[in-house]
JSON list of C-alpha atoms in Angstrom, two decimals:
[
{"chain": "C", "resi": 1, "resn": "ILE", "atom": "CA", "xyz": [-0.32, -0.14, 0.16]},
{"chain": "C", "resi": 2, "resn": "HIS", "atom": "CA", "xyz": [1.15, 4.00, -0.82]},
{"chain": "C", "resi": 3, "resn": "TYR", "atom": "CA", "xyz": [0.22, 6.13, 1.78]},
{"chain": "C", "resi": 4, "resn": "ASP", "atom": "CA", "xyz": [-1.52, 9.67, 1.50]},
{"chain": "C", "resi": 5, "resn": "GLY", "atom": "CA", "xyz": [-0.26, 12.13, 3.54]},
{"chain": "C", "resi": 6, "resn": "CYS", "atom": "CA", "xyz": [-2.11, 15.57, 4.96]},
{"chain": "C", "resi": 7, "resn": "ILE", "atom": "CA", "xyz": [-1.16, 18.93, 4.28]},
{"chain": "C", "resi": 8, "resn": "GLY", "atom": "CA", "xyz": [-3.71, 21.38, 5.85]},
{"chain": "C", "resi": 9, "resn": "ASP", "atom": "CA", "xyz": [-6.76, 20.10, 6.58]},
{"chain": "C", "resi": 10, "resn": "SER", "atom": "CA", "xyz": [-6.39, 18.71, 2.54]},
{"chain": "C", "resi": 11, "resn": "TYR", "atom": "CA", "xyz": [-4.70, 15.25, 1.88]},
{"chain": "C", "resi": 12, "resn": "VAL", "atom": "CA", "xyz": [-1.95, 15.03, -1.83]},
{"chain": "C", "resi": 13, "resn": "SER", "atom": "CA", "xyz": [-4.19, 12.52, -2.98]},
{"chain": "C", "resi": 14, "resn": "SER", "atom": "CA", "xyz": [-7.46, 15.04, -3.11]},
{"chain": "C", "resi": 15, "resn": "MET", "atom": "CA", "xyz": [-5.24, 17.68, -4.07]},
{"chain": "C", "resi": 16, "resn": "LEU", "atom": "CA", "xyz": [-3.41, 15.22, -6.85]},
{"chain": "C", "resi": 17, "resn": "LYS", "atom": "CA", "xyz": [-7.03, 14.36, -7.96]},
{"chain": "C", "resi": 18, "resn": "ILE", "atom": "CA", "xyz": [-8.04, 17.73, -8.34]},
{"chain": "C", "resi": 19, "resn": "ARG", "atom": "CA", "xyz": [-5.00, 18.80, -10.38]},
{"chain": "C", "resi": 20, "resn": "PHE", "atom": "CA", "xyz": [-5.07, 15.62, -12.64]},
{"chain": "C", "resi": 21, "resn": "PRO", "atom": "CA", "xyz": [-8.44, 14.63, -12.98]},
{"chain": "C", "resi": 22, "resn": "GLU", "atom": "CA", "xyz": [-7.06, 12.38, -16.23]},
{"chain": "C", "resi": 23, "resn": "ILE", "atom": "CA", "xyz": [-5.20, 10.05, -13.42]},
{"chain": "C", "resi": 24, "resn": "ALA", "atom": "CA", "xyz": [-7.78, 11.00, -10.71]},
{"chain": "C", "resi": 25, "resn": "THR", "atom": "CA", "xyz": [-9.47, 6.42, -10.43]},
{"chain": "C", "resi": 26, "resn": "SER", "atom": "CA", "xyz": [-5.76, 5.50, -10.75]},
{"chain": "C", "resi": 27, "resn": "ILE", "atom": "CA", "xyz": [-4.87, 7.47, -7.31]},
{"chain": "C", "resi": 28, "resn": "ASP", "atom": "CA", "xyz": [-5.79, 4.74, -4.15]},
{"chain": "C", "resi": 29, "resn": "LEU", "atom": "CA", "xyz": [-4.03, 6.17, -1.02]},
{"chain": "C", "resi": 30, "resn": "GLY", "atom": "CA", "xyz": [-4.28, 4.98, 2.81]},
{"chain": "C", "resi": 31, "resn": "SER", "atom": "CA", "xyz": [-3.51, 7.66, 4.90]},
{"chain": "C", "resi": 32, "resn": "CYS", "atom": "CA", "xyz": [-0.63, 7.19, 7.60]},
{"chain": "C", "resi": 33, "resn": "LEU", "atom": "CA", "xyz": [0.08, 8.49, 11.26]},
{"chain": "C", "resi": 34, "resn": "PHE", "atom": "CA", "xyz": [1.37, 12.49, 10.80]},
{"chain": "C", "resi": 35, "resn": "GLY", "atom": "CA", "xyz": [5.42, 12.02, 12.02]},
{"chain": "C", "resi": 36, "resn": "GLN", "atom": "CA", "xyz": [5.50, 8.13, 10.58]},
{"chain": "C", "resi": 37, "resn": "HIS", "atom": "CA", "xyz": [8.63, 9.37, 8.06]},
{"chain": "C", "resi": 38, "resn": "GLN", "atom": "CA", "xyz": [10.40, 9.81, 11.40]},
{"chain": "C", "resi": 39, "resn": "LEU", "atom": "CA", "xyz": [10.71, 5.71, 11.49]},
{"chain": "C", "resi": 40, "resn": "PHE", "atom": "CA", "xyz": [13.42, 6.02, 8.73]},
{"chain": "C", "resi": 41, "resn": "ALA", "atom": "CA", "xyz": [15.71, 7.77, 11.06]},
{"chain": "C", "resi": 42, "resn": "CYS", "atom": "CA", "xyz": [14.60, 6.36, 14.69]},
{"chain": "C", "resi": 43, "resn": "ARG", "atom": "CA", "xyz": [15.11, 2.56, 14.15]},
{"chain": "C", "resi": 44, "resn": "ASP", "atom": "CA", "xyz": [14.03, 1.61, 18.16]},
{"chain": "C", "resi": 45, "resn": "ALA", "atom": "CA", "xyz": [13.02, 4.64, 19.62]},
{"chain": "C", "resi": 46, "resn": "PRO", "atom": "CA", "xyz": [9.25, 4.97, 21.58]},
{"chain": "C", "resi": 47, "resn": "ILE", "atom": "CA", "xyz": [6.59, 5.78, 19.90]},
{"chain": "C", "resi": 48, "resn": "GLY", "atom": "CA", "xyz": [3.58, 7.92, 21.23]},
{"chain": "C", "resi": 49, "resn": "ILE", "atom": "CA", "xyz": [0.92, 8.94, 19.09]},
{"chain": "C", "resi": 50, "resn": "VAL", "atom": "CA", "xyz": [-2.07, 11.80, 19.98]},
{"chain": "C", "resi": 51, "resn": "GLU", "atom": "CA", "xyz": [-4.92, 13.19, 18.16]},
{"chain": "C", "resi": 52, "resn": "SER", "atom": "CA", "xyz": [-3.38, 16.11, 16.74]},
{"chain": "C", "resi": 53, "resn": "ALA", "atom": "CA", "xyz": [-0.46, 16.97, 14.34]},
{"chain": "C", "resi": 54, "resn": "ARG", "atom": "CA", "xyz": [0.14, 20.30, 16.64]},
{"chain": "C", "resi": 55, "resn": "SER", "atom": "CA", "xyz": [0.40, 18.32, 20.07]},
{"chain": "C", "resi": 56, "resn": "ALA", "atom": "CA", "xyz": [2.94, 16.13, 18.53]},
{"chain": "C", "resi": 57, "resn": "VAL", "atom": "CA", "xyz": [4.81, 19.26, 17.38]},
{"chain": "C", "resi": 58, "resn": "LEU", "atom": "CA", "xyz": [4.97, 20.10, 20.66]},
{"chain": "C", "resi": 59, "resn": "LEU", "atom": "CA", "xyz": [5.42, 17.25, 22.72]},
{"chain": "C", "resi": 60, "resn": "SER", "atom": "CA", "xyz": [8.47, 15.74, 20.81]},
{"chain": "C", "resi": 61, "resn": "GLU", "atom": "CA", "xyz": [9.71, 19.38, 21.91]},
{"chain": "C", "resi": 62, "resn": "ILE", "atom": "CA", "xyz": [8.93, 18.88, 25.94]},
{"chain": "C", "resi": 63, "resn": "TYR", "atom": "CA", "xyz": [9.55, 14.90, 25.67]},
{"chain": "C", "resi": 64, "resn": "PRO", "atom": "CA", "xyz": [12.30, 14.18, 22.96]},
{"chain": "C", "resi": 65, "resn": "ASN", "atom": "CA", "xyz": [12.60, 10.62, 24.13]},
{"chain": "C", "resi": 66, "resn": "LEU", "atom": "CA", "xyz": [9.52, 9.89, 22.09]},
{"chain": "C", "resi": 67, "resn": "ILE", "atom": "CA", "xyz": [8.75, 9.67, 18.27]},
{"chain": "C", "resi": 68, "resn": "TRP", "atom": "CA", "xyz": [5.37, 11.79, 18.49]},
{"chain": "C", "resi": 69, "resn": "MET", "atom": "CA", "xyz": [2.94, 11.08, 16.18]},
{"chain": "C", "resi": 70, "resn": "ALA", "atom": "CA", "xyz": [-0.68, 11.78, 15.30]},
{"chain": "C", "resi": 71, "resn": "TYR", "atom": "CA", "xyz": [-3.37, 10.30, 14.05]},
{"chain": "C", "resi": 72, "resn": "VAL", "atom": "CA", "xyz": [-5.35, 13.13, 12.89]},
{"chain": "C", "resi": 73, "resn": "PHE", "atom": "CA", "xyz": [-9.12, 13.23, 13.64]},
{"chain": "C", "resi": 74, "resn": "GLY", "atom": "CA", "xyz": [-10.63, 11.51, 10.54]},
{"chain": "C", "resi": 75, "resn": "THR", "atom": "CA", "xyz": [-8.43, 9.26, 8.83]},
{"chain": "C", "resi": 76, "resn": "GLY", "atom": "CA", "xyz": [-9.91, 6.48, 9.85]},
{"chain": "C", "resi": 77, "resn": "PHE", "atom": "CA", "xyz": [-7.57, 5.64, 12.18]},
{"chain": "C", "resi": 78, "resn": "THR", "atom": "CA", "xyz": [-7.60, 1.37, 13.36]},
{"chain": "C", "resi": 79, "resn": "GLU", "atom": "CA", "xyz": [-5.16, -1.27, 13.98]},
{"chain": "C", "resi": 80, "resn": "TYR", "atom": "CA", "xyz": [-3.47, -0.93, 10.59]},
{"chain": "C", "resi": 81, "resn": "SER", "atom": "CA", "xyz": [-2.33, 2.80, 10.82]},
{"chain": "C", "resi": 82, "resn": "LEU", "atom": "CA", "xyz": [0.02, 1.39, 13.68]},
{"chain": "C", "resi": 83, "resn": "GLU", "atom": "CA", "xyz": [1.41, -1.89, 11.76]},
{"chain": "C", "resi": 84, "resn": "PRO", "atom": "CA", "xyz": [4.04, -0.12, 10.01]},
{"chain": "C", "resi": 85, "resn": "LEU", "atom": "CA", "xyz": [5.32, 0.32, 13.67]},
{"chain": "C", "resi": 86, "resn": "GLN", "atom": "CA", "xyz": [6.66, -2.95, 13.92]},
{"chain": "C", "resi": 87, "resn": "GLY", "atom": "CA", "xyz": [9.72, -3.54, 16.73]},
{"chain": "C", "resi": 88, "resn": "HIS", "atom": "CA", "xyz": [8.51, 0.19, 18.32]},
{"chain": "C", "resi": 89, "resn": "LYS", "atom": "CA", "xyz": [7.27, 0.31, 21.91]},
{"chain": "C", "resi": 90, "resn": "ILE", "atom": "CA", "xyz": [3.98, 1.90, 20.91]},
{"chain": "C", "resi": 91, "resn": "ILE", "atom": "CA", "xyz": [1.47, 3.99, 23.72]},
{"chain": "C", "resi": 92, "resn": "LEU", "atom": "CA", "xyz": [-1.24, 5.84, 22.88]},
{"chain": "C", "resi": 93, "resn": "TYR", "atom": "CA", "xyz": [-2.17, 8.98, 24.43]},
{"chain": "C", "resi": 94, "resn": "PRO", "atom": "CA", "xyz": [-6.20, 9.02, 23.97]},
{"chain": "C", "resi": 95, "resn": "ASN", "atom": "CA", "xyz": [-8.29, 12.71, 24.59]},
{"chain": "C", "resi": 96, "resn": "ALA", "atom": "CA", "xyz": [-10.12, 12.94, 27.94]},
{"chain": "C", "resi": 97, "resn": "GLU", "atom": "CA", "xyz": [-13.72, 12.87, 27.45]},
{"chain": "C", "resi": 98, "resn": "ASP", "atom": "CA", "xyz": [-16.52, 12.79, 29.78]},
{"chain": "C", "resi": 99, "resn": "GLY", "atom": "CA", "xyz": [-17.72, 9.01, 27.85]},
{"chain": "C", "resi": 100, "resn": "LEU", "atom": "CA", "xyz": [-14.14, 7.65, 27.91]},
{"chain": "C", "resi": 101, "resn": "ASN", "atom": "CA", "xyz": [-15.34, 6.72, 24.12]},
{"chain": "C", "resi": 102, "resn": "ASP", "atom": "CA", "xyz": [-11.77, 7.71, 23.30]},
{"chain": "C", "resi": 103, "resn": "TYR", "atom": "CA", "xyz": [-10.17, 5.68, 25.61]},
{"chain": "C", "resi": 104, "resn": "LEU", "atom": "CA", "xyz": [-12.24, 2.40, 24.58]},
{"chain": "C", "resi": 105, "resn": "ALA", "atom": "CA", "xyz": [-11.91, 3.05, 20.95]},
{"chain": "C", "resi": 106, "resn": "PHE", "atom": "CA", "xyz": [-8.04, 2.71, 22.05]},
{"chain": "C", "resi": 107, "resn": "LEU", "atom": "CA", "xyz": [-7.91, 0.32, 24.12]},
{"chain": "C", "resi": 108, "resn": "ASP", "atom": "CA", "xyz": [-9.88, -1.77, 21.23]},
{"chain": "C", "resi": 109, "resn": "ILE", "atom": "CA", "xyz": [-7.04, -1.04, 18.37]},
{"chain": "C", "resi": 110, "resn": "ALA", "atom": "CA", "xyz": [-4.67, -1.88, 21.00]},
{"chain": "C", "resi": 111, "resn": "ASP", "atom": "CA", "xyz": [-5.99, -5.13, 21.58]},
{"chain": "C", "resi": 112, "resn": "HIS", "atom": "CA", "xyz": [-6.41, -5.59, 17.86]},
{"chain": "C", "resi": 113, "resn": "ALA", "atom": "CA", "xyz": [-3.04, -4.67, 17.01]},
{"chain": "C", "resi": 114, "resn": "ARG", "atom": "CA", "xyz": [-1.34, -6.74, 19.41]},
{"chain": "C", "resi": 115, "resn": "ARG", "atom": "CA", "xyz": [-2.95, -9.77, 18.21]},
{"chain": "C", "resi": 116, "resn": "LYS", "atom": "CA", "xyz": [-2.66, -9.72, 14.43]},
{"chain": "C", "resi": 117, "resn": "PHE", "atom": "CA", "xyz": [0.17, -7.41, 14.21]},
{"chain": "C", "resi": 118, "resn": "HIS", "atom": "CA", "xyz": [2.17, -8.85, 17.59]},
{"chain": "C", "resi": 119, "resn": "LEU", "atom": "CA", "xyz": [2.65, -5.05, 18.50]},
{"chain": "C", "resi": 120, "resn": "ASP", "atom": "CA", "xyz": [3.89, -3.55, 22.28]},
{"chain": "C", "resi": 121, "resn": "VAL", "atom": "CA", "xyz": [1.21, -1.37, 22.17]},
{"chain": "C", "resi": 122, "resn": "THR", "atom": "CA", "xyz": [-0.75, 0.34, 25.10]},
{"chain": "C", "resi": 123, "resn": "VAL", "atom": "CA", "xyz": [-2.93, 3.28, 26.35]},
{"chain": "C", "resi": 124, "resn": "SER", "atom": "CA", "xyz": [-1.91, 5.51, 27.97]},
{"chain": "C", "resi": 125, "resn": "THR", "atom": "CA", "xyz": [-4.77, 6.39, 31.58]},
{"chain": "C", "resi": 126, "resn": "PHE", "atom": "CA", "xyz": [-2.76, 9.47, 32.51]},
{"chain": "C", "resi": 127, "resn": "LEU", "atom": "CA", "xyz": [-5.37, 12.00, 31.32]},
{"chain": "C", "resi": 128, "resn": "GLU", "atom": "CA", "xyz": [-8.11, 9.57, 32.33]},
{"chain": "C", "resi": 129, "resn": "ASP", "atom": "CA", "xyz": [-6.79, 9.61, 36.18]},
{"chain": "C", "resi": 130, "resn": "HIS", "atom": "CA", "xyz": [-5.60, 13.60, 36.09]},
{"chain": "C", "resi": 131, "resn": "ALA", "atom": "CA", "xyz": [-7.88, 15.88, 33.99]},
{"chain": "C", "resi": 132, "resn": "THR", "atom": "CA", "xyz": [-10.62, 17.32, 35.67]},
{"chain": "C", "resi": 133, "resn": "PRO", "atom": "CA", "xyz": [-14.65, 16.99, 34.93]},
{"chain": "C", "resi": 134, "resn": "ALA", "atom": "CA", "xyz": [-14.43, 20.02, 33.23]},
{"chain": "C", "resi": 135, "resn": "GLN", "atom": "CA", "xyz": [-11.35, 19.44, 30.87]},
{"chain": "C", "resi": 136, "resn": "LYS", "atom": "CA", "xyz": [-12.92, 16.14, 30.31]},
{"chain": "C", "resi": 137, "resn": "ALA", "atom": "CA", "xyz": [-16.11, 18.10, 29.01]},
{"chain": "C", "resi": 138, "resn": "ARG", "atom": "CA", "xyz": [-13.64, 20.14, 26.86]},
{"chain": "C", "resi": 139, "resn": "GLY", "atom": "CA", "xyz": [-12.23, 16.87, 25.72]},
{"chain": "C", "resi": 140, "resn": "ILE", "atom": "CA", "xyz": [-8.69, 17.91, 26.02]},
{"chain": "C", "resi": 141, "resn": "ASP", "atom": "CA", "xyz": [-5.53, 16.63, 24.96]},
{"chain": "C", "resi": 142, "resn": "LEU", "atom": "CA", "xyz": [-2.81, 16.07, 26.48]},
{"chain": "C", "resi": 143, "resn": "ILE", "atom": "CA", "xyz": [-0.71, 19.24, 25.51]},
{"chain": "C", "resi": 144, "resn": "ASP", "atom": "CA", "xyz": [-3.89, 20.93, 26.27]},
{"chain": "C", "resi": 145, "resn": "TYR", "atom": "CA", "xyz": [-4.03, 19.50, 29.83]},
{"chain": "C", "resi": 146, "resn": "LEU", "atom": "CA", "xyz": [0.26, 20.60, 30.19]},
{"chain": "C", "resi": 147, "resn": "PHE", "atom": "CA", "xyz": [-0.37, 23.83, 28.83]},
{"chain": "C", "resi": 148, "resn": "SER", "atom": "CA", "xyz": [-3.51, 24.22, 31.85]},
{"chain": "C", "resi": 149, "resn": "THR", "atom": "CA", "xyz": [-1.49, 22.87, 34.81]}
]
């Protein structure tokens, strides 16, 4: 599979299809994680995955001991998104929410990734353990929490 990339709020494949309609039907790309290109330089470093590219960039400066990536909400984040990360310890950081939807979805993705691809993947409970009810109501992510405390 060839992977697509996101620039701003558009995908490269979408931009190519608009610019070159004659080849639009031959463009069939899957999305990849924001920051996945870092795997070429850091072959064994642990990986932290958050929702937004903004958070991944900021967290890479605060916690450089992890490779920070983002699934960029709406890209169809599944266990298949994690398959290229084999050989790395992976920590998923879901947003805090009232209903635990992100957390439970991440637990499911991690479980499927472990069984299908034998990945070392865990789901962080940090925000579930530390975010206030007001923060959970806003659906904050890890970087929002760090900058609010």
